[in-house]
Amino acid sequence: VPRYTLYILAMFLVLIAIVVTWYVGKLFESGAINKLWPVKLLRFMVASIVTIYFSSVIKWMLIPIDCLVESSPGSFSASIHGEGAPCTPFAMPEVLITVPTLFLAAVYIIFSLVVSFLAIEINPLSQQPRALFTGRVEVMFLAFKIACTLLVYLAQYLTPITITAILMFFAIAVFRQHVLVLPFHNPTTNNVRGGIMCMVVWWSIASFSISVIITASGNVSPDWLQNVQWVFVAFLPPSFIVGYVITSLQQASVTRTIELLKGDWEAARAQSEYDTVHDHVSNGNHSSGFQSMPRAKSDGWARVRALQVPK
């Protein structure tokens, strides 16, 4: 596929997503909520160009300036001035394409960050206690993907070790936040996303290690570096399993904690009911008090009755 076909496709998809978002907003503002096809179209576009293919779309959008970071025979400047022309995306007439492209790319990044946050926050379950702002994990993951794209353009100012170290610690922070928050309300989704994020962590560790090896070898790739790279690749599937298991264990731990809290709450409720009955007994209302006592349904209530109800 020609590179500029991908550029045009990316620009078209982003423009369509923004227009559909504006249209959906107008529909909700006017109260015309009976039209569902724009909402379904917007949901599909967000899932495709934001959740799944964000890195590809933003890279395609930046094709006019990619000659700044890599030598490309089909650069935008060369296509205008001829083969061998220097990379000048901010000179005339290239700037007439570069500036609108960068503006739309910035709009696309902001749009992606907002919808990544709201896609989870609008779920009613996100408004439950200790579930607020779970969309921040998706925002962090998207910010990591943005960093992966934009840090390439700072390669001439930063060393490869610095760039890969930033990405490595960023990936670790995203994975840690995911495990702590468990943002999705579906356990399987949490586990799978945890596995994917752990793979990203392993990839970032591999990139950092390779950068260190190349730098230590005098910026020359050793003959055995290829074998090391294959070892890192071979451990990608196990890293997914590790992330899946870690996330699953965290969810199991949260479930056990909730069950313990539920048991404590039921025991406290049973104790409160017993105290009420005891007060009735003390006031001479023994019959009415015990007849109104509810049947125990939990182990906590059973223990309270066995230990404290007068015989």
C-alpha positions as a Python dict, from the first residue, in 0.01 Angstrom:
ca = {
    (1, 'V'): (0, 0, 0),
    (2, 'P'): (149, 341, -95),
    (3, 'R'): (247, 544, 209),
    (4, 'Y'): (38, 845, 117),
    (5, 'T'): (-268, 626, 73),
    (6, 'L'): (-231, 539, 441),
    (7, 'Y'): (-186, 908, 522),
    (8, 'I'): (-507, 1001, 340),
    (9, 'L'): (-692, 709, 502),
    (10, 'A'): (-581, 815, 852),
    (11, 'M'): (-681, 1177, 794),
    (12, 'F'): (-1018, 1068, 655),
    (13, 'L'): (-1093, 837, 951),
    (14, 'V'): (-1003, 1102, 1208),
    (15, 'L'): (-1215, 1366, 1034),
    (16, 'I'): (-1510, 1127, 1016),
    (17, 'A'): (-1473, 1041, 1387),
    (18, 'I'): (-1470, 1409, 1485),
    (19, 'V'): (-1771, 1491, 1265),
    (20, 'V'): (-1968, 1193, 1400),
    (21, 'T'): (-1884, 1298, 1757),
    (22, 'W'): (-2010, 1649, 1688),
    (23, 'Y'): (-2327, 1509, 1531),
    (24, 'V'): (-2394, 1276, 1827),
    (25, 'G'): (-2346, 1568, 2064),
    (26, 'K'): (-2599, 1772, 1868),
    (27, 'L'): (-2848, 1483, 1878),
    (28, 'F'): (-2823, 1453, 2256),
    (29, 'E'): (-2846, 1831, 2294),
    (30, 'S'): (-3168, 1841, 2095),
    (31, 'G'): (-3309, 1535, 2274),
    (32, 'A'): (-3327, 1323, 1957),
    (33, 'I'): (-3204, 1009, 2124),
    (34, 'N'): (-3408, 777, 1901),
    (35, 'K'): (-3136, 776, 1633),
    (36, 'L'): (-2897, 502, 1738),
    (37, 'W'): (-2692, 453, 1421),
    (38, 'P'): (-2466, 758, 1484),
    (39, 'V'): (-2395, 631, 1836),
    (40, 'K'): (-2314, 282, 1707),
    (41, 'L'): (-2092, 429, 1434),
    (42, 'L'): (-1909, 642, 1689),
    (43, 'R'): (-1863, 344, 1918),
    (44, 'F'): (-1718, 140, 1631),
    (45, 'M'): (-1480, 418, 1528),
    (46, 'V'): (-1358, 474, 1884),
    (47, 'A'): (-1296, 102, 1927),
    (48, 'S'): (-1104, 86, 1599),
    (49, 'I'): (-900, 407, 1564),
    (50, 'V'): (-852, 477, 1937),
    (51, 'T'): (-850, 151, 2132),
    (52, 'I'): (-696, -84, 1874),
    (53, 'Y'): (-519, 106, 1595),
    (54, 'F'): (-420, 431, 1764),
    (55, 'S'): (-44, 379, 1718),
    (56, 'S'): (-87, 299, 1349),
    (57, 'V'): (-323, 588, 1278),
    (58, 'I'): (-104, 851, 1450),
    (59, 'K'): (203, 718, 1270),
    (60, 'W'): (24, 742, 934),
    (61, 'M'): (-86, 1096, 1013),
    (62, 'L'): (276, 1199, 1075),
    (63, 'I'): (402, 1066, 741),
    (64, 'P'): (467, 1423, 609),
    (65, 'I'): (731, 1475, 880),
    (66, 'D'): (865, 1121, 923),
    (67, 'C'): (1170, 1214, 713),
    (68, 'L'): (1291, 1407, 1019),
    (69, 'V'): (1361, 1083, 1205),
    (70, 'E'): (1423, 829, 929),
    (71, 'S'): (1565, 833, 580),
    (72, 'S'): (1279, 768, 343),
    (73, 'P'): (1318, 779, -35),
    (74, 'G'): (950, 864, -71),
    (75, 'S'): (949, 1160, 166),
    (76, 'F'): (697, 1436, 125),
    (77, 'S'): (965, 1687, 26),
    (78, 'A'): (1107, 1447, -234),
    (79, 'S'): (763, 1392, -384),
    (80, 'I'): (733, 1770, -440),
    (81, 'H'): (1089, 1877, -528),
    (82, 'G'): (1212, 1558, -684),
    (83, 'E'): (1429, 1264, -581),
    (84, 'G'): (1712, 1354, -345),
    (85, 'A'): (1554, 1674, -217),
    (86, 'P'): (1630, 1753, 150),
    (87, 'C'): (1368, 1700, 419),
    (88, 'T'): (1200, 2039, 465),
    (89, 'P'): (846, 1977, 594),
    (90, 'F'): (823, 2331, 736),
    (91, 'A'): (926, 2509, 417),
    (92, 'M'): (698, 2624, 139),
    (93, 'P'): (494, 2461, -2),
    (94, 'E'): (520, 2158, 233),
    (95, 'V'): (418, 2367, 532),
    (96, 'L'): (71, 2408, 380),
    (97, 'I'): (20, 2036, 444),
    (98, 'T'): (239, 1996, 753),
    (99, 'V'): (67, 2254, 975),
    (100, 'P'): (-294, 2133, 920),
    (101, 'T'): (-171, 1777, 964),
    (102, 'L'): (-5, 1853, 1298),
    (103, 'F'): (-314, 2044, 1410),
    (104, 'L'): (-543, 1752, 1325),
    (105, 'A'): (-299, 1510, 1492),
    (106, 'A'): (-316, 1720, 1811),
    (107, 'V'): (-697, 1720, 1793),
    (108, 'Y'): (-692, 1343, 1740),
    (109, 'I'): (-469, 1292, 2046),
    (110, 'I'): (-695, 1507, 2266),
    (111, 'F'): (-1004, 1334, 2127),
    (112, 'S'): (-853, 991, 2200),
    (113, 'L'): (-761, 1087, 2557),
    (114, 'V'): (-1111, 1221, 2629),
    (115, 'V'): (-1300, 925, 2486),
    (116, 'S'): (-1063, 677, 2653),
    (117, 'F'): (-1152, 832, 2987),
    (118, 'L'): (-1524, 873, 2926),
    (119, 'A'): (-1571, 529, 2770),
    (120, 'I'): (-1534, 382, 3120),
    (121, 'E'): (-1654, 673, 3331),
    (122, 'I'): (-2000, 684, 3171),
    (123, 'N'): (-2061, 327, 3287),
    (124, 'P'): (-2296, 348, 3590),
    (125, 'L'): (-2078, 92, 3772),
    (126, 'S'): (-1794, 346, 3768),
    (127, 'Q'): (-1995, 564, 4004),
    (128, 'Q'): (-1993, 304, 4281),
    (129, 'P'): (-1774, 357, 4591),
    (130, 'R'): (-1401, 309, 4523),
    (131, 'A'): (-1467, 280, 4149),
    (132, 'L'): (-1438, 648, 4060),
    (133, 'F'): (-1201, 765, 3784),
    (134, 'T'): (-1118, 415, 3662),
    (135, 'G'): (-1082, 567, 3315),
    (136, 'R'): (-744, 705, 3420),
    (137, 'V'): (-580, 369, 3351),
    (138, 'E'): (-688, 378, 2986),
    (139, 'V'): (-567, 737, 2967),
    (140, 'M'): (-228, 632, 3104),
    (141, 'F'): (-204, 346, 2854),
    (142, 'L'): (-292, 580, 2568),
    (143, 'A'): (-40, 836, 2697),
    (144, 'F'): (223, 560, 2686),
    (145, 'K'): (140, 492, 2320),
    (146, 'I'): (159, 865, 2247),
    (147, 'A'): (500, 878, 2415),
    (148, 'C'): (621, 584, 2205),
    (149, 'T'): (531, 781, 1893),
    (150, 'L'): (651, 1127, 1989),
    (151, 'L'): (976, 1034, 2165),
    (152, 'V'): (1109, 911, 1832),
    (153, 'Y'): (1119, 1272, 1716),
    (154, 'L'): (1341, 1359, 2014),
    (155, 'A'): (1597, 1091, 1929),
    (156, 'Q'): (1845, 1351, 1806),
    (157, 'Y'): (1831, 1525, 2144),
    (158, 'L'): (1811, 1222, 2376),
    (159, 'T'): (2017, 905, 2390),
    (160, 'P'): (1852, 570, 2308),
    (161, 'I'): (1906, 458, 2667),
    (162, 'T'): (1719, 764, 2797),
    (163, 'I'): (1425, 711, 2562),
    (164, 'T'): (1394, 338, 2632),
    (165, 'A'): (1432, 398, 3008),
    (166, 'I'): (1146, 651, 3001),
    (167, 'L'): (926, 406, 2813),
    (168, 'M'): (1022, 117, 3043),
    (169, 'F'): (931, 299, 3365),
    (170, 'F'): (617, 438, 3200),
    (171, 'A'): (507, 86, 3099),
    (172, 'I'): (572, -48, 3448),
    (173, 'A'): (367, 237, 3600),
    (174, 'V'): (76, 166, 3362),
    (175, 'F'): (78, -206, 3442),
    (176, 'R'): (97, -140, 3816),
    (177, 'Q'): (-194, 105, 3795),
    (178, 'H'): (-400, -146, 3601),
    (179, 'V'): (-343, -418, 3860),
    (180, 'L'): (-428, -184, 4148),
    (181, 'V'): (-740, -27, 3994),
    (182, 'L'): (-877, -312, 3776),
    (183, 'P'): (-1063, -58, 3563),
    (184, 'F'): (-1289, -288, 3361),
    (185, 'H'): (-1607, -432, 3508),
    (186, 'N'): (-1553, -763, 3330),
    (187, 'P'): (-1294, -991, 3500),
    (188, 'T'): (-1184, -1153, 3173),
    (189, 'T'): (-1125, -814, 3013),
    (190, 'N'): (-914, -711, 3310),
    (191, 'N'): (-708, -1029, 3288),
    (192, 'V'): (-650, -1005, 2912),
    (193, 'R'): (-558, -637, 2932),
    (194, 'G'): (-323, -719, 3219),
    (195, 'G'): (-152, -978, 3001),
    (196, 'I'): (-116, -730, 2715),
    (197, 'M'): (28, -464, 2944),
    (198, 'C'): (275, -712, 3088),
    (199, 'M'): (387, -792, 2732),
    (200, 'V'): (440, -419, 2679),
    (201, 'V'): (649, -407, 2997),
    (202, 'W'): (862, -697, 2872),
    (203, 'W'): (902, -531, 2532),
    (204, 'S'): (1016, -207, 2699),
    (205, 'I'): (1263, -397, 2918),
    (206, 'A'): (1397, -572, 2607),
    (207, 'S'): (1436, -240, 2424),
    (208, 'F'): (1619, -87, 2719),
    (209, 'S'): (1850, -388, 2750),
    (210, 'I'): (1935, -384, 2379),
    (211, 'S'): (2007, -11, 2396),
    (212, 'V'): (2244, -68, 2687),
    (213, 'I'): (2420, -352, 2502),
    (214, 'I'): (2468, -145, 2185),
    (215, 'T'): (2593, 156, 2380),
    (216, 'A'): (2834, -59, 2583),
    (217, 'S'): (2966, -207, 2255),
    (218, 'G'): (3055, 135, 2118),
    (219, 'N'): (2730, 181, 1923),
    (220, 'V'): (2810, -132, 1723),
    (221, 'S'): (2575, -429, 1732),
    (222, 'P'): (2762, -742, 1850),
    (223, 'D'): (2730, -1060, 1648),
    (224, 'W'): (2544, -1234, 1929),
    (225, 'L'): (2286, -953, 1971),
    (226, 'Q'): (2052, -1126, 1726),
    (227, 'N'): (2034, -1429, 1954),
    (228, 'V'): (1954, -1207, 2251),
    (229, 'Q'): (1673, -1044, 2056),
    (230, 'W'): (1525, -1384, 1972),
    (231, 'V'): (1534, -1475, 2342),
    (232, 'F'): (1340, -1159, 2426),
    (233, 'V'): (1086, -1240, 2153),
    (234, 'A'): (1050, -1598, 2281),
    (235, 'F'): (952, -1470, 2625),
    (236, 'L'): (669, -1248, 2497),
    (237, 'P'): (397, -1520, 2524),
    (238, 'P'): (508, -1619, 2880),
    (239, 'S'): (500, -1251, 2977),
    (240, 'F'): (134, -1239, 2868),
    (241, 'I'): (62, -1539, 3091),
    (242, 'V'): (242, -1373, 3383),
    (243, 'G'): (39, -1053, 3345),
    (244, 'Y'): (-283, -1253, 3311),
    (245, 'V'): (-210, -1450, 3630),
    (246, 'I'): (-103, -1144, 3831),
    (247, 'T'): (-423, -961, 3738),
    (248, 'S'): (-634, -1268, 3812),
    (249, 'L'): (-474, -1311, 4155),
    (250, 'Q'): (-536, -944, 4232),
    (251, 'Q'): (-903, -981, 4142),
    (252, 'A'): (-929, -1291, 4360),
    (253, 'S'): (-771, -1100, 4648),
    (254, 'V'): (-1019, -815, 4608),
    (255, 'T'): (-1306, -1065, 4600),
    (256, 'R'): (-1187, -1229, 4924),
    (257, 'T'): (-1158, -888, 5089),
    (258, 'I'): (-1511, -800, 4983),
    (259, 'E'): (-1643, -1129, 5123),
    (260, 'L'): (-1469, -1064, 5455),
    (261, 'L'): (-1611, -713, 5470),
    (262, 'K'): (-1954, -852, 5386),
    (263, 'G'): (-1924, -1103, 5670),
    (264, 'D'): (-1817, -831, 5914),
    (265, 'W'): (-2106, -612, 5801),
    (266, 'E'): (-2357, -895, 5848),
    (267, 'A'): (-2213, -973, 6192),
    (268, 'A'): (-2238, -607, 6291),
    (269, 'R'): (-2594, -596, 6162),
    (270, 'A'): (-2681, -910, 6357),
    (271, 'Q'): (-2525, -761, 6670),
    (272, 'S'): (-2733, -448, 6623),
    (273, 'E'): (-3049, -656, 6585),
    (274, 'Y'): (-2960, -857, 6896),
    (275, 'D'): (-2904, -538, 7095),
    (276, 'T'): (-3248, -418, 6986),
    (277, 'V'): (-3407, -746, 7096),
    (278, 'H'): (-3214, -740, 7424),
    (279, 'D'): (-3348, -392, 7494),
    (280, 'H'): (-3700, -521, 7432),
    (281, 'V'): (-3640, -806, 7674),
    (282, 'S'): (-3502, -572, 7936),
    (283, 'N'): (-3812, -356, 7903),
    (284, 'G'): (-4045, -649, 7954),
    (285, 'N'): (-4128, -700, 7586),
    (286, 'H'): (-3978, -1049, 7572),
    (287, 'S'): (-4253, -1201, 7357),
    (288, 'S'): (-4287, -926, 7099),
    (289, 'G'): (-3913, -884, 7080),
    (290, 'F'): (-3830, -1244, 6994),
    (291, 'Q'): (-4122, -1280, 6757),
    (292, 'S'): (-3993, -988, 6549),
    (293, 'M'): (-3637, -1121, 6538),
    (294, 'P'): (-3543, -1208, 6174),
    (295, 'R'): (-3403, -1547, 6090),
    (296, 'A'): (-3024, -1553, 6070),
    (297, 'K'): (-2879, -1603, 5723),
    (298, 'S'): (-2506, -1561, 5780),
    (299, 'D'): (-2234, -1724, 5985),
    (300, 'G'): (-2174, -1397, 6166),
    (301, 'W'): (-2537, -1382, 6288),
    (302, 'A'): (-2527, -1749, 6388),
    (303, 'R'): (-2216, -1693, 6599),
    (304, 'V'): (-2375, -1394, 6770),
    (305, 'R'): (-2689, -1594, 6858),
    (306, 'A'): (-2492, -1892, 6987),
    (307, 'L'): (-2280, -1678, 7214),
    (308, 'Q'): (-2513, -1405, 7334),
    (309, 'V'): (-2883, -1500, 7316),
    (310, 'P'): (-3006, -1579, 7670),
    (311, 'K'): (-3125, -1932, 7729),
}
